[in-house]
Short mmCIF file of C-alpha atoms in Angstrom, two decimals:
data_model
loop_
_atom_site.label_atom_id
_atom_site.label_comp_id
_atom_site.label_asym_id
_atom_site.label_seq_id
_atom_site.Cartn_x
_atom_site.Cartn_y
_atom_site.Cartn_z
CA MET A 1 0.00 0.00 0.00
CA SER A 2 1.22 3.55 -0.71
CA VAL A 3 0.13 7.06 0.28
CA THR A 4 -1.91 8.76 -2.45
CA VAL A 5 -3.06 12.33 -2.96
CA SER A 6 -6.49 11.25 -1.68
CA ASP A 7 -4.86 10.00 1.53
CA ILE A 8 -3.05 13.32 1.99
CA LEU A 9 -6.37 15.17 1.71
CA LYS A 10 -7.64 13.27 4.77
CA LEU A 11 -4.90 14.63 7.05
CA PRO A 12 -5.93 17.11 9.77
CA SER A 13 -3.73 19.82 8.27
CA MET A 14 -5.79 19.61 5.04
CA ARG A 15 -9.12 20.22 6.71
CA ASP A 16 -11.40 22.38 4.54
CA ALA A 17 -8.96 22.20 1.61
CA ARG A 18 -10.69 21.71 -1.74
CA VAL A 19 -9.69 20.07 -5.00
CA ALA A 20 -10.03 22.76 -7.66
CA GLY A 21 -8.80 20.72 -10.63
CA GLY A 22 -7.07 17.57 -11.83
CA GLU A 23 -9.30 15.14 -9.92
CA SER A 24 -8.20 12.29 -12.22
CA GLY A 25 -4.81 12.38 -10.46
CA LEU A 26 -6.12 11.81 -6.93
CA GLY A 27 -4.99 8.19 -6.99
CA ARG A 28 -1.36 9.02 -7.75
CA ILE A 29 1.27 8.07 -5.16
CA VAL A 30 3.02 10.76 -3.11
CA ASP A 31 6.65 10.12 -2.14
CA SER A 32 7.51 13.49 -0.66
CA VAL A 33 6.45 17.12 -0.22
CA SER A 34 8.39 20.11 -1.57
CA VAL A 35 8.10 23.87 -1.30
CA LEU A 36 8.73 25.84 -4.50
CA GLU A 37 8.45 29.57 -5.14
CA TYR A 38 9.45 31.45 -8.29
CA ALA A 39 10.11 35.09 -9.03
CA GLN A 40 9.29 36.89 -12.24
CA PRO A 41 10.85 35.12 -15.25
CA SER A 42 14.44 36.01 -16.13
CA LEU A 43 17.31 34.29 -17.87
CA THR A 44 19.02 33.44 -14.57
CA LEU A 45 15.84 32.09 -12.98
CA ALA A 46 15.00 30.07 -16.09
CA GLU A 47 18.45 28.48 -15.95
CA LEU A 48 18.00 27.75 -12.23
CA PHE A 49 14.59 26.17 -12.87
CA ASP A 50 15.99 24.00 -15.67
CA ASN A 51 18.76 22.65 -13.43
CA ILE A 52 16.57 21.68 -10.48
CA GLU A 53 16.43 17.89 -10.32
CA PHE A 54 12.76 17.10 -9.85
CA MET A 55 12.34 13.55 -8.65
CA GLY A 56 8.70 13.02 -9.52
CA ASN A 57 5.83 11.87 -7.28
CA GLU A 58 6.20 14.98 -5.14
CA LEU A 59 3.35 17.12 -3.88
CA VAL A 60 4.40 20.74 -4.27
CA ILE A 61 3.44 23.55 -1.88
CA THR A 62 3.41 27.16 -3.06
CA ALA A 63 1.65 30.49 -2.65
CA PHE A 64 2.71 31.85 -6.05
CA ALA A 65 3.50 34.97 -4.02
CA THR A 66 6.09 36.38 -6.41
CA ILE A 67 4.00 35.71 -9.54
CA LYS A 68 0.59 36.38 -7.98
CA ASP A 69 -0.51 38.60 -10.89
CA ASP A 70 1.06 36.58 -13.72
CA VAL A 71 -1.34 33.79 -14.67
CA GLU A 72 0.82 32.75 -17.64
CA ALA A 73 3.79 32.19 -15.33
CA GLN A 74 1.58 30.20 -12.93
CA CYS A 75 0.41 27.99 -15.81
CA ALA A 76 3.99 27.58 -17.04
CA ASN A 77 5.06 26.38 -13.59
CA ILE A 78 2.20 23.87 -13.40
CA ARG A 79 2.94 22.54 -16.87
CA ARG A 80 6.64 22.11 -16.11
CA LEU A 81 5.93 20.40 -12.77
CA ALA A 82 3.56 17.97 -14.47
CA GLU A 83 6.14 17.26 -17.19
CA VAL A 84 8.74 16.14 -14.65
CA GLY A 85 6.34 13.82 -12.84
CA GLU A 86 5.12 15.84 -9.87
CA VAL A 87 1.64 14.78 -8.75
CA GLY A 88 0.00 18.02 -7.68
CA LEU A 89 0.15 21.51 -6.26
CA VAL A 90 -1.18 22.80 -2.92
CA LEU A 91 -1.97 26.53 -3.09
CA TYR A 92 -1.71 28.44 0.20
CA TYR A 93 -2.81 31.98 1.07
CA VAL A 94 -5.33 32.45 -1.73
CA GLY A 95 -7.05 35.76 -1.06
CA ILE A 96 -3.92 37.06 0.65
CA PHE A 97 -1.12 36.81 -1.90
CA LEU A 98 -2.89 35.25 -4.88
CA PRO A 99 -6.14 37.19 -5.37
CA ARG A 100 -8.01 34.17 -6.75
CA VAL A 101 -7.47 30.91 -8.61
CA ASP A 102 -7.74 31.77 -12.29
CA PRO A 103 -9.98 29.42 -14.34
CA ARG A 104 -7.03 28.85 -16.69
CA LEU A 105 -5.14 27.08 -13.90
CA ILE A 106 -8.12 24.81 -13.27
CA ARG A 107 -8.51 23.96 -16.96
CA LEU A 108 -4.80 23.18 -17.25
CA ALA A 109 -4.86 20.98 -14.13
CA ASP A 110 -7.83 19.04 -15.52
CA GLU A 111 -6.11 18.64 -18.88
CA LEU A 112 -2.89 17.31 -17.30
CA GLY A 113 -4.48 15.22 -14.54
CA PHE A 114 -2.37 17.33 -12.16
CA VAL A 115 -4.15 17.75 -8.83
CA LEU A 116 -4.67 21.40 -7.85
CA ILE A 117 -5.56 21.75 -4.18
CA VAL A 118 -6.60 25.08 -2.66
CA MET A 119 -6.22 25.58 1.08
CA PRO A 120 -8.93 27.55 2.93
CA GLU A 121 -8.93 31.02 1.44
CA GLY A 122 -8.16 34.22 3.34
CA ARG A 123 -6.47 32.33 6.21
CA LYS A 124 -3.23 33.85 7.53
CA ASP A 125 -2.77 31.22 10.24
CA LEU A 126 -1.96 28.34 7.86
CA ARG A 127 1.56 26.88 7.99
CA TYR A 128 3.44 24.88 5.36
CA SER A 129 5.18 22.92 8.12
CA GLU A 130 1.93 21.32 9.33
CA LEU A 131 1.26 19.63 6.01
CA ILE A 132 4.93 18.71 5.50
CA CYS A 133 5.19 17.04 8.92
CA GLU A 134 1.92 15.12 8.65
CA ALA A 135 2.45 14.04 5.04
CA MET A 136 6.03 12.85 5.54
CA GLU A 137 5.06 11.02 8.72
CA ALA A 138 2.32 9.18 6.79
CA ILE A 139 4.77 8.33 3.98
CA PHE A 140 7.48 7.05 6.34
CA GLU A 141 4.96 5.01 8.32
CA ASP A 142 3.62 3.45 5.14
CA GLN A 143 7.12 2.56 3.96
CA ARG A 144 8.00 1.08 7.36
CA HIS A 145 5.05 -1.32 7.14
CA THR A 146 5.51 -2.17 3.46
CA GLU A 147 8.27 -4.75 3.24
CA SER A 148 8.13 -5.36 -0.52
CA PHE A 149 8.52 -2.42 -2.89
CA VAL A 150 9.35 -4.21 -6.16
CA ALA A 151 5.84 -4.20 -7.63
CA GLU A 152 5.10 -0.70 -6.32
CA ILE A 153 8.10 0.93 -8.02
CA LEU A 154 7.58 -0.90 -11.30
CA GLU A 155 3.90 0.06 -11.31
CA ARG A 156 4.76 3.70 -10.69
CA ALA A 157 7.39 3.69 -13.42
CA ALA A 158 4.97 2.07 -15.88
CA GLY A 159 2.49 4.89 -15.27
CA LEU A 160 4.97 7.63 -16.20
CA PRO A 161 5.06 9.33 -19.63
CA ASP A 162 7.16 7.49 -22.21
CA TYR A 163 10.02 9.97 -22.03
CA GLN A 164 10.39 9.36 -18.25
CA ARG A 165 9.94 5.58 -18.25
CA ASN A 166 13.56 4.46 -18.19
CA ILE A 167 16.19 2.82 -16.04
CA ASN A 168 17.52 6.17 -14.82
CA THR A 169 14.10 7.04 -13.36
CA VAL A 170 13.84 3.60 -11.72
CA LEU A 171 17.28 4.02 -10.13
CA ARG A 172 16.19 7.35 -8.68
CA MET A 173 12.99 5.80 -7.31
CA VAL A 174 14.91 2.96 -5.66
CA SER A 175 17.55 5.35 -4.32
CA ASP A 176 14.87 7.52 -2.72
CA ARG A 177 13.14 4.47 -1.25
CA ILE A 178 16.18 2.84 0.38
CA HIS A 179 18.21 6.05 0.95
CA ALA A 180 21.29 4.71 -0.80
CA SER A 181 23.35 5.53 -3.90
CA LEU A 182 23.03 3.22 -6.91
CA ILE A 183 25.46 2.80 -9.81
CA LEU A 184 24.83 0.69 -12.90
CA THR A 185 27.83 -0.28 -15.03
CA ASP A 186 28.42 -2.31 -18.18
CA GLU A 187 30.47 -5.51 -18.40
CA ASP A 188 33.73 -3.56 -18.29
CA GLY A 189 32.84 -1.52 -15.24
CA ARG A 190 32.03 1.67 -17.16
CA ILE A 191 29.29 3.70 -15.46
CA LEU A 192 26.06 3.91 -17.46
CA ASN A 193 23.64 5.28 -14.86
CA GLU A 194 23.80 6.54 -11.32
CA ALA A 195 21.48 7.90 -8.65
CA ALA A 196 23.13 9.58 -5.68
CA TRP A 197 21.90 9.72 -2.11
CA PRO A 198 22.12 12.37 -0.87
CA ARG A 199 21.87 14.33 -4.12
CA SER A 200 24.92 16.39 -3.18
CA LEU A 201 27.04 13.32 -4.06
CA SER A 202 26.01 13.52 -7.74
CA GLY A 203 29.11 13.33 -9.90
CA GLU A 204 31.26 12.09 -7.00
CA LEU A 205 30.17 8.44 -6.78
CA ALA A 206 32.86 7.12 -9.14
CA GLY A 207 35.52 8.49 -6.78
CA LEU A 208 34.10 6.45 -3.88
CA LEU A 209 34.45 3.11 -5.66
CA PRO A 210 37.43 0.85 -4.96
CA LYS A 211 40.11 0.70 -7.62
CA GLY A 212 40.07 -2.29 -9.92
CA PHE A 213 37.38 -4.28 -11.69
CA PRO A 214 35.65 -6.70 -11.43
CA TRP A 215 34.34 -6.18 -7.94
CA PRO A 216 33.71 -9.22 -5.75
CA GLU A 217 30.14 -10.50 -5.34
CA THR A 218 30.14 -9.51 -1.69
CA GLU A 219 29.42 -6.59 0.58
CA GLY A 220 32.47 -4.63 1.63
CA ARG A 221 33.28 -1.64 3.82
CA LEU A 222 34.48 1.50 2.03
CA GLY A 223 34.76 3.67 5.11
CA ASP A 224 33.65 4.07 8.69
CA ASP A 225 30.01 4.50 7.67
CA LEU A 226 29.89 3.41 4.03
CA PHE A 227 29.29 -0.03 2.58
CA LEU A 228 29.38 -1.28 -1.00
CA CYS A 229 27.14 -4.12 -2.15
CA HIS A 230 27.63 -5.57 -5.65
CA PHE A 231 25.04 -7.49 -7.69
CA THR A 232 25.34 -8.95 -11.18
CA VAL A 233 22.13 -8.11 -13.03
CA ASN A 234 21.36 -10.66 -15.73
CA THR A 235 19.47 -9.17 -18.65
CA GLU A 236 18.26 -10.87 -21.82
CA GLU A 237 21.49 -9.87 -23.56
CA ASN A 238 24.57 -9.15 -21.44
CA PRO A 239 25.03 -8.95 -17.67
CA LEU A 240 25.31 -5.54 -16.03
CA HIS A 241 26.61 -4.65 -12.58
CA LEU A 242 24.62 -2.87 -9.87
CA LEU A 243 26.55 -1.24 -7.02
CA VAL A 244 24.70 -0.04 -3.93
CA LEU A 245 26.52 2.39 -1.62
CA HIS A 246 24.80 2.67 1.76
CA SER A 247 25.44 3.60 5.36
CA ALA A 248 26.23 0.97 7.95
CA ASP A 249 23.30 -0.80 9.60
CA ARG A 250 20.79 0.95 7.38
CA LEU A 251 19.78 -1.72 4.85
CA SER A 252 18.83 -5.35 5.29
CA GLN A 253 19.84 -8.02 2.79
CA GLY A 254 16.18 -8.31 1.85
CA MET A 255 15.97 -4.65 0.81
CA LEU A 256 19.23 -4.89 -1.14
CA ARG A 257 17.98 -7.94 -3.05
CA GLN A 258 14.71 -6.14 -3.81
CA ALA A 259 16.68 -3.18 -5.19
CA ALA A 260 18.58 -5.52 -7.52
CA GLU A 261 15.35 -7.25 -8.58
CA VAL A 262 13.66 -3.93 -9.45
CA VAL A 263 16.64 -2.93 -11.61
CA ARG A 264 16.75 -6.34 -13.35
CA LEU A 265 13.04 -6.26 -14.17
CA ALA A 266 13.18 -2.65 -15.33
CA LEU A 267 16.09 -3.43 -17.66
CA ASN A 268 14.27 -6.37 -19.19
CA LEU A 269 11.00 -4.46 -19.49
CA TRP A 270 12.31 -1.24 -21.02
CA SER A 271 15.87 -1.93 -22.19
CA ARG A 272 15.86 -5.34 -23.78
CA LYS A 273 19.17 -5.29 -25.66
CA HIS A 274 22.40 -4.20 -24.02
CA ALA A 275 23.79 -2.76 -27.26
CA GLU A 276 20.67 -0.60 -27.56
CA VAL A 277 20.56 0.22 -23.85
CA ALA A 278 23.86 2.07 -23.85
CA TRP A 279 23.28 4.05 -27.05
CA ARG A 280 19.70 4.77 -26.08
CA GLU A 281 20.85 6.00 -22.68
CA LEU A 282 23.10 8.52 -24.42
CA VAL A 283 20.14 9.74 -26.46
CA ARG A 284 18.01 9.82 -23.32
CA ALA A 285 20.66 11.83 -21.50
CA ILE A 286 20.59 14.41 -24.29
CA LEU A 287 16.79 14.54 -24.54
CA GLN A 288 16.22 14.60 -20.79
CA ASP A 289 18.79 17.33 -20.09
CA GLU A 290 21.29 15.25 -18.10
CA PRO A 291 24.58 16.90 -19.13
CA ASP A 292 26.86 15.01 -16.71
CA LYS A 293 25.60 11.62 -17.81
CA MET A 294 25.64 12.74 -21.46
CA ARG A 295 29.30 13.73 -21.28
CA ARG A 296 30.24 10.48 -19.53
CA LEU A 297 28.52 8.30 -22.12
CA ALA A 298 29.78 10.44 -24.98
CA ARG A 299 33.34 9.74 -23.84
CA ILE A 300 32.61 6.01 -23.83
CA PHE A 301 31.29 6.06 -27.41
CA HIS A 302 33.70 8.74 -28.68
CA ILE A 303 30.89 11.07 -29.74
CA ASP A 304 31.59 14.82 -29.94
CA VAL A 305 28.26 15.99 -28.52
CA LYS A 306 29.39 19.63 -28.62
CA SER A 307 29.08 19.47 -32.41
CA LEU A 308 25.52 18.09 -32.38
CA HIS A 309 23.24 21.09 -32.82
CA ALA A 310 20.59 19.72 -35.22
CA MET A 311 17.92 17.12 -34.49
CA TRP A 312 15.61 15.19 -36.79
CA ILE A 313 12.67 13.42 -35.13
CA LEU A 314 10.97 10.73 -37.20
CA SER A 315 7.64 9.33 -36.05
CA GLY A 316 4.40 7.95 -37.39
CA SER A 317 3.36 4.67 -38.96
CA PRO A 318 4.85 2.12 -38.92
CA ALA A 319 6.44 2.64 -35.50
CA PRO A 320 10.28 2.86 -35.40
CA ALA A 321 10.43 -0.51 -33.63
CA GLU A 322 9.30 -2.12 -36.93
CA TRP A 323 11.74 -0.34 -39.22
CA GLY A 324 14.40 -3.04 -39.62
CA LYS A 325 17.22 -0.82 -38.44
CA ASP A 326 20.03 -3.26 -39.30
CA ARG A 327 20.08 -1.96 -42.89
CA LEU A 328 18.52 1.47 -42.45
CA LEU A 329 20.91 2.80 -39.79
CA PRO A 330 24.14 2.13 -41.73
CA GLU A 331 22.67 3.77 -44.83
CA LEU A 332 21.55 6.87 -42.93
CA THR A 333 24.87 7.07 -41.10
CA ARG A 334 26.88 6.86 -44.33
CA PHE A 335 24.75 9.52 -45.99
CA LEU A 336 24.72 12.00 -43.09
CA SER A 337 28.43 11.55 -42.33
CA ALA A 338 29.14 13.41 -45.57
CA TYR A 339 27.57 16.50 -43.98
CA SER A 340 28.44 16.13 -40.28
CA ALA A 341 31.57 15.00 -38.43
CA SER A 342 29.42 13.37 -35.73
CA VAL A 343 26.16 11.50 -36.26
CA LEU A 344 24.07 9.95 -33.49
CA MET A 345 20.81 8.14 -34.11
CA GLU A 346 18.63 5.86 -32.02
CA ARG A 347 15.04 4.86 -31.42
CA TYR A 348 13.57 6.77 -28.50
CA GLU A 349 10.22 5.47 -27.27
CA ASP A 350 7.82 5.93 -30.23
CA SER A 351 10.20 8.08 -32.27
CA PHE A 352 13.51 7.78 -34.09
CA VAL A 353 15.93 10.61 -33.32
CA ILE A 354 18.94 11.72 -35.37
CA PHE A 355 21.54 14.24 -34.14
CA THR A 356 24.01 15.96 -36.47
CA GLY A 357 25.83 19.25 -36.78
CA ASN A 358 23.95 22.28 -38.09
CA PRO A 359 23.69 22.37 -41.89
CA ASP A 360 25.99 25.04 -43.35
CA SER A 361 23.34 26.44 -45.71
CA PHE A 362 19.71 26.15 -46.75
CA ALA A 363 20.81 24.07 -49.73
CA GLU A 364 22.63 21.65 -47.44
CA GLU A 365 19.64 21.47 -45.10
CA GLU A 366 17.36 20.62 -48.02
CA ALA A 367 19.82 18.00 -49.28
CA MET A 368 20.02 16.34 -45.84
CA CYS A 369 16.22 16.26 -45.51
CA ALA A 370 15.86 14.86 -49.03
CA GLY A 371 18.48 12.20 -48.36
CA ILE A 372 16.72 11.05 -45.17
CA TRP A 373 13.43 10.83 -47.09
CA ASN A 374 15.11 8.80 -49.84
CA CYS A 375 16.55 6.32 -47.31
CA LEU A 376 13.18 5.91 -45.61
CA GLU A 377 11.26 5.41 -48.83
CA ALA A 378 13.86 2.95 -50.14
CA HIS A 379 12.88 0.79 -47.17
CA GLY A 380 9.15 1.20 -47.81
CA LEU A 381 8.63 3.73 -45.00
CA TYR A 382 6.11 6.17 -46.49
CA GLY A 383 3.96 7.05 -43.44
CA VAL A 384 6.71 8.80 -41.50
CA ALA A 385 6.40 12.35 -40.14
CA MET A 386 9.60 14.42 -39.86
CA THR A 387 10.40 17.24 -37.43
CA PHE A 388 13.61 19.22 -37.88
CA CYS A 389 15.20 21.43 -35.22
CA ARG A 390 18.47 23.32 -35.51
CA ASN A 391 20.62 25.71 -33.41
CA LEU A 392 20.18 23.56 -30.28
CA ASP A 393 23.12 24.67 -28.15
CA THR A 394 22.40 22.89 -24.86
CA THR A 395 20.60 19.82 -23.55
CA VAL A 396 17.96 22.23 -22.23
CA ASP A 397 17.34 23.38 -25.81
CA VAL A 398 17.12 19.77 -27.01
CA ARG A 399 14.72 18.72 -24.27
CA GLU A 400 12.45 21.71 -24.87
CA ALA A 401 12.44 21.07 -28.63
CA PHE A 402 11.58 17.40 -28.14
CA LEU A 403 8.72 18.23 -25.77
CA GLU A 404 7.42 20.78 -28.28
CA HIS A 405 7.43 17.95 -30.83
CA LEU A 406 5.58 15.59 -28.48
CA ASN A 407 2.95 18.14 -27.56
CA TYR A 408 2.40 20.14 -30.76
CA ARG A 409 3.55 18.09 -33.77
CA GLU A 410 -0.03 17.06 -34.52
CA ASP A 411 -1.27 20.65 -34.31
CA ALA A 412 1.56 21.85 -36.54
CA GLY A 413 0.62 19.18 -39.08
CA LYS A 414 -2.95 20.52 -39.17
CA ILE A 415 -1.77 24.10 -39.66
CA PHE A 416 0.88 23.22 -42.27
CA PRO A 417 -0.46 20.03 -43.89
CA ARG A 418 1.57 20.38 -47.10
CA ARG A 419 4.99 20.66 -45.44
CA ARG A 420 7.02 17.44 -45.45
CA GLU A 421 9.23 18.67 -42.60
CA ILE A 422 7.90 20.58 -39.63
CA ARG A 423 10.52 22.86 -38.08
CA LEU A 424 10.95 24.01 -34.50
CA GLU A 425 9.65 27.51 -35.23
CA GLU A 426 6.46 25.99 -36.63
CA LEU A 427 6.07 23.83 -33.52
CA ARG A 428 6.36 26.93 -31.37
CA PHE A 429 3.84 28.72 -33.55
CA ALA A 430 1.44 25.77 -33.20
CA HIS A 431 2.03 25.93 -29.43
CA ARG A 432 0.99 29.59 -29.44
CA CYS A 433 -2.11 28.76 -31.47
CA ARG A 434 -3.11 25.94 -29.14
CA GLU A 435 -2.62 28.18 -26.09
CA THR A 436 -5.00 30.71 -27.66
CA VAL A 437 -7.60 27.96 -28.12
CA ARG A 438 -7.11 26.85 -24.52
CA ALA A 439 -7.50 30.42 -23.27
CA GLY A 440 -11.20 30.31 -24.11
CA GLU A 441 -13.83 31.83 -26.37
CA LYS A 442 -12.98 35.46 -25.68
CA ALA A 443 -9.29 35.11 -26.57
CA LEU A 444 -10.14 33.04 -29.64
CA GLU A 445 -12.71 35.52 -30.87
CA GLU A 446 -10.29 38.41 -30.41
CA ALA A 447 -7.57 36.64 -32.42
CA MET A 448 -9.91 35.68 -35.28
CA LYS A 449 -12.00 38.84 -35.62
CA ILE A 450 -9.71 40.04 -38.41
CA LEU A 451 -11.34 37.37 -40.63
CA ARG A 452 -14.90 38.65 -40.09
CA PRO A 453 -15.04 40.81 -43.25
CA LEU A 454 -14.20 37.74 -45.33
CA SER A 455 -16.73 35.48 -43.63
CA ARG A 456 -19.49 38.02 -44.32
CA ALA A 457 -18.74 38.04 -48.06
CA ARG A 458 -20.78 35.84 -50.41
CA GLU A 459 -17.64 33.99 -51.53
CA GLY A 460 -16.24 33.98 -47.97
CA LYS A 461 -15.33 30.28 -47.69
CA GLU A 462 -13.50 30.34 -50.99
CA LEU A 463 -11.58 33.48 -50.01
CA VAL A 464 -10.53 32.06 -46.62
CA LYS A 465 -9.37 28.82 -48.24
CA THR A 466 -7.33 30.76 -50.79
CA LEU A 467 -5.89 32.99 -48.07
CA GLN A 468 -4.85 29.96 -45.97
CA ALA A 469 -3.09 28.36 -48.92
CA PHE A 470 -1.43 31.66 -49.89
CA LEU A 471 -0.11 32.45 -46.40
CA LEU A 472 0.43 29.05 -44.78
CA ASP A 473 1.36 26.80 -47.71
CA ALA A 474 2.75 28.86 -50.56
CA GLY A 475 4.91 31.43 -48.81
CA SER A 476 2.72 34.22 -50.23
CA GLY A 477 3.44 33.11 -53.78
CA THR A 478 0.51 33.38 -56.23
CA LYS A 479 1.92 30.83 -58.69
CA ARG A 480 2.43 28.20 -56.00
CA THR A 481 -1.04 28.93 -54.55
CA ALA A 482 -2.58 28.40 -57.97
CA GLU A 483 -0.79 25.05 -58.30
CA LEU A 484 -2.02 23.91 -54.89
CA LEU A 485 -5.64 24.90 -55.56
CA PHE A 486 -5.64 23.81 -59.24
CA VAL A 487 -6.81 27.17 -60.56
CA HIS A 488 -5.32 29.80 -62.87
CA VAL A 489 -2.81 32.20 -61.34
CA ASN A 490 -4.98 35.19 -62.35
CA THR A 491 -7.81 33.72 -60.30
CA ILE A 492 -5.52 33.71 -57.25
CA LYS A 493 -4.44 37.29 -57.92
CA TYR A 494 -8.08 38.35 -58.11
CA ARG A 495 -9.00 36.56 -54.88
CA ILE A 496 -6.06 38.02 -52.95
CA GLN A 497 -6.96 41.49 -54.24
CA ARG A 498 -10.57 40.90 -53.18
CA CYS A 499 -9.39 39.82 -49.70
CA SER A 500 -7.31 43.00 -49.40
CA GLU A 501 -10.28 45.18 -50.34
CA LEU A 502 -12.57 43.48 -47.81
CA LEU A 503 -9.98 43.57 -45.03
CA GLY A 504 -9.01 47.19 -45.63
CA PHE A 505 -5.25 46.63 -46.04
CA ARG A 506 -3.01 45.07 -48.66
CA ILE A 507 -2.06 41.50 -47.82
CA GLY A 508 1.66 41.57 -47.19
CA GLN A 509 1.44 44.84 -45.29
CA GLU A 510 2.82 44.58 -41.76
CA PRO A 511 1.89 44.30 -38.95
CA GLU A 512 -1.64 43.58 -40.16
CA THR A 513 -0.62 40.48 -42.12
CA MET A 514 0.97 38.95 -39.02
CA SER A 515 -2.43 38.97 -37.29
CA LEU A 516 -4.04 37.62 -40.46
CA TYR A 517 -1.50 34.78 -40.65
CA PHE A 518 -2.24 33.83 -37.03
CA ALA A 519 -6.01 33.92 -37.58
CA ALA A 520 -5.72 31.77 -40.72
CA ALA A 521 -3.73 29.20 -38.72
CA LEU A 522 -6.31 29.19 -35.91
CA GLN A 523 -9.06 28.63 -38.47
CA ARG A 524 -7.22 25.55 -39.77
CA LEU A 525 -6.56 24.23 -36.29
CA LEU A 526 -10.28 24.39 -35.51
CA GLU A 527 -11.44 22.78 -38.76
#
């Protein structure tokens, strides 16, 4: 049994608290409680936020005191917390700091299944410490009476989003549960994954290990209050080594064996082949913004990750798992190596990801895209969708780009249906469009009112369709628009002139055309 959000709501400190949104997440397990507050957005604070290691399954306490009047910032915080696996947010001092809970927060919580709890409003006598003490006491008591945690951790990991369901997440879960550091190495003793306890030891675990490999299959003392326990983890391919560093008299043999069993099962469930595990872990480290692990694995595989600033994401039908990579990968590698000194490619969950250097020119970018398409089609892969992102300087940039792809690739495809490759800027534009739709009827009506003169015209539908093709598909080219709509170019010129007359400005005139472009995209997204 584990403590859930519903259980937390029954604590005395939560009396009269109400669930404002995200009720579908009430059954999620709570491992800990954190307090987070953010100031107004800035480059430094954004960097700080990106480097906080969220562990997932936390219930977060905040008053949004420093962003009390910035609903967009509040929504951004909730979205980011949900992305990293936190289970919910407890809002204190509503009516004191935060004037009220904006409906946009509630809609977002419902959409994400992220529980939004509001403490009694207008109360100055509430204390964070009361909830923290009661919740952590309930969690520790539950763990003390729950001897077996294998099934619990695997079940929690299985319920995470695809991009978080991996061996690194499982190691962190086990580390938090048994309060010990875990290191996973390959057959030669090279570190593949690690989870430090306490977190301040991150990056220092390798220095605590004894010199020489292999390590004996026994438990040994490393210091006055530090023990090392070594397990060989047999996977379906090659054996790996799990090292557990723990304090004296803290862990029983039963808990150590359970830790090894969780890791073994997780490897066989989500990392079936050792050759793929290692390469995939490097890709995961890049996509999940884990720079230390990325650099360590890059050294093992002799990959210059500093030169990898472009990313192609391939997804769709059939799934990458069915692609027959034994022939496809060598062909893609040979082709792309002519353009980039380093090439890294691997299947990642339901996508196939390729990293290269930035193309030197538009012509080179087009040639690389065309070459990838040719390789795919030569292997009968015609239902693939491609996303291309460039100028990705850090793992933060890569992670954000990949999440934009996950969340808005479908919307971008609706807005730009005739584009073979969707680029990062188009994903971000689709994100902006979707946020306008989410903001509600008033915001949507305001953004689309520029189209009203066209919709009132007798030939309104025809004009809007022409305008969409002209702006969104043809790069404002009349000849290309005519080709797409199968009409004479003079017909397109007439329609665009007619649109200009009805709208009251010449199409192409800025800033009016920017608003028109956005409205045309919204119209497509809603169709």
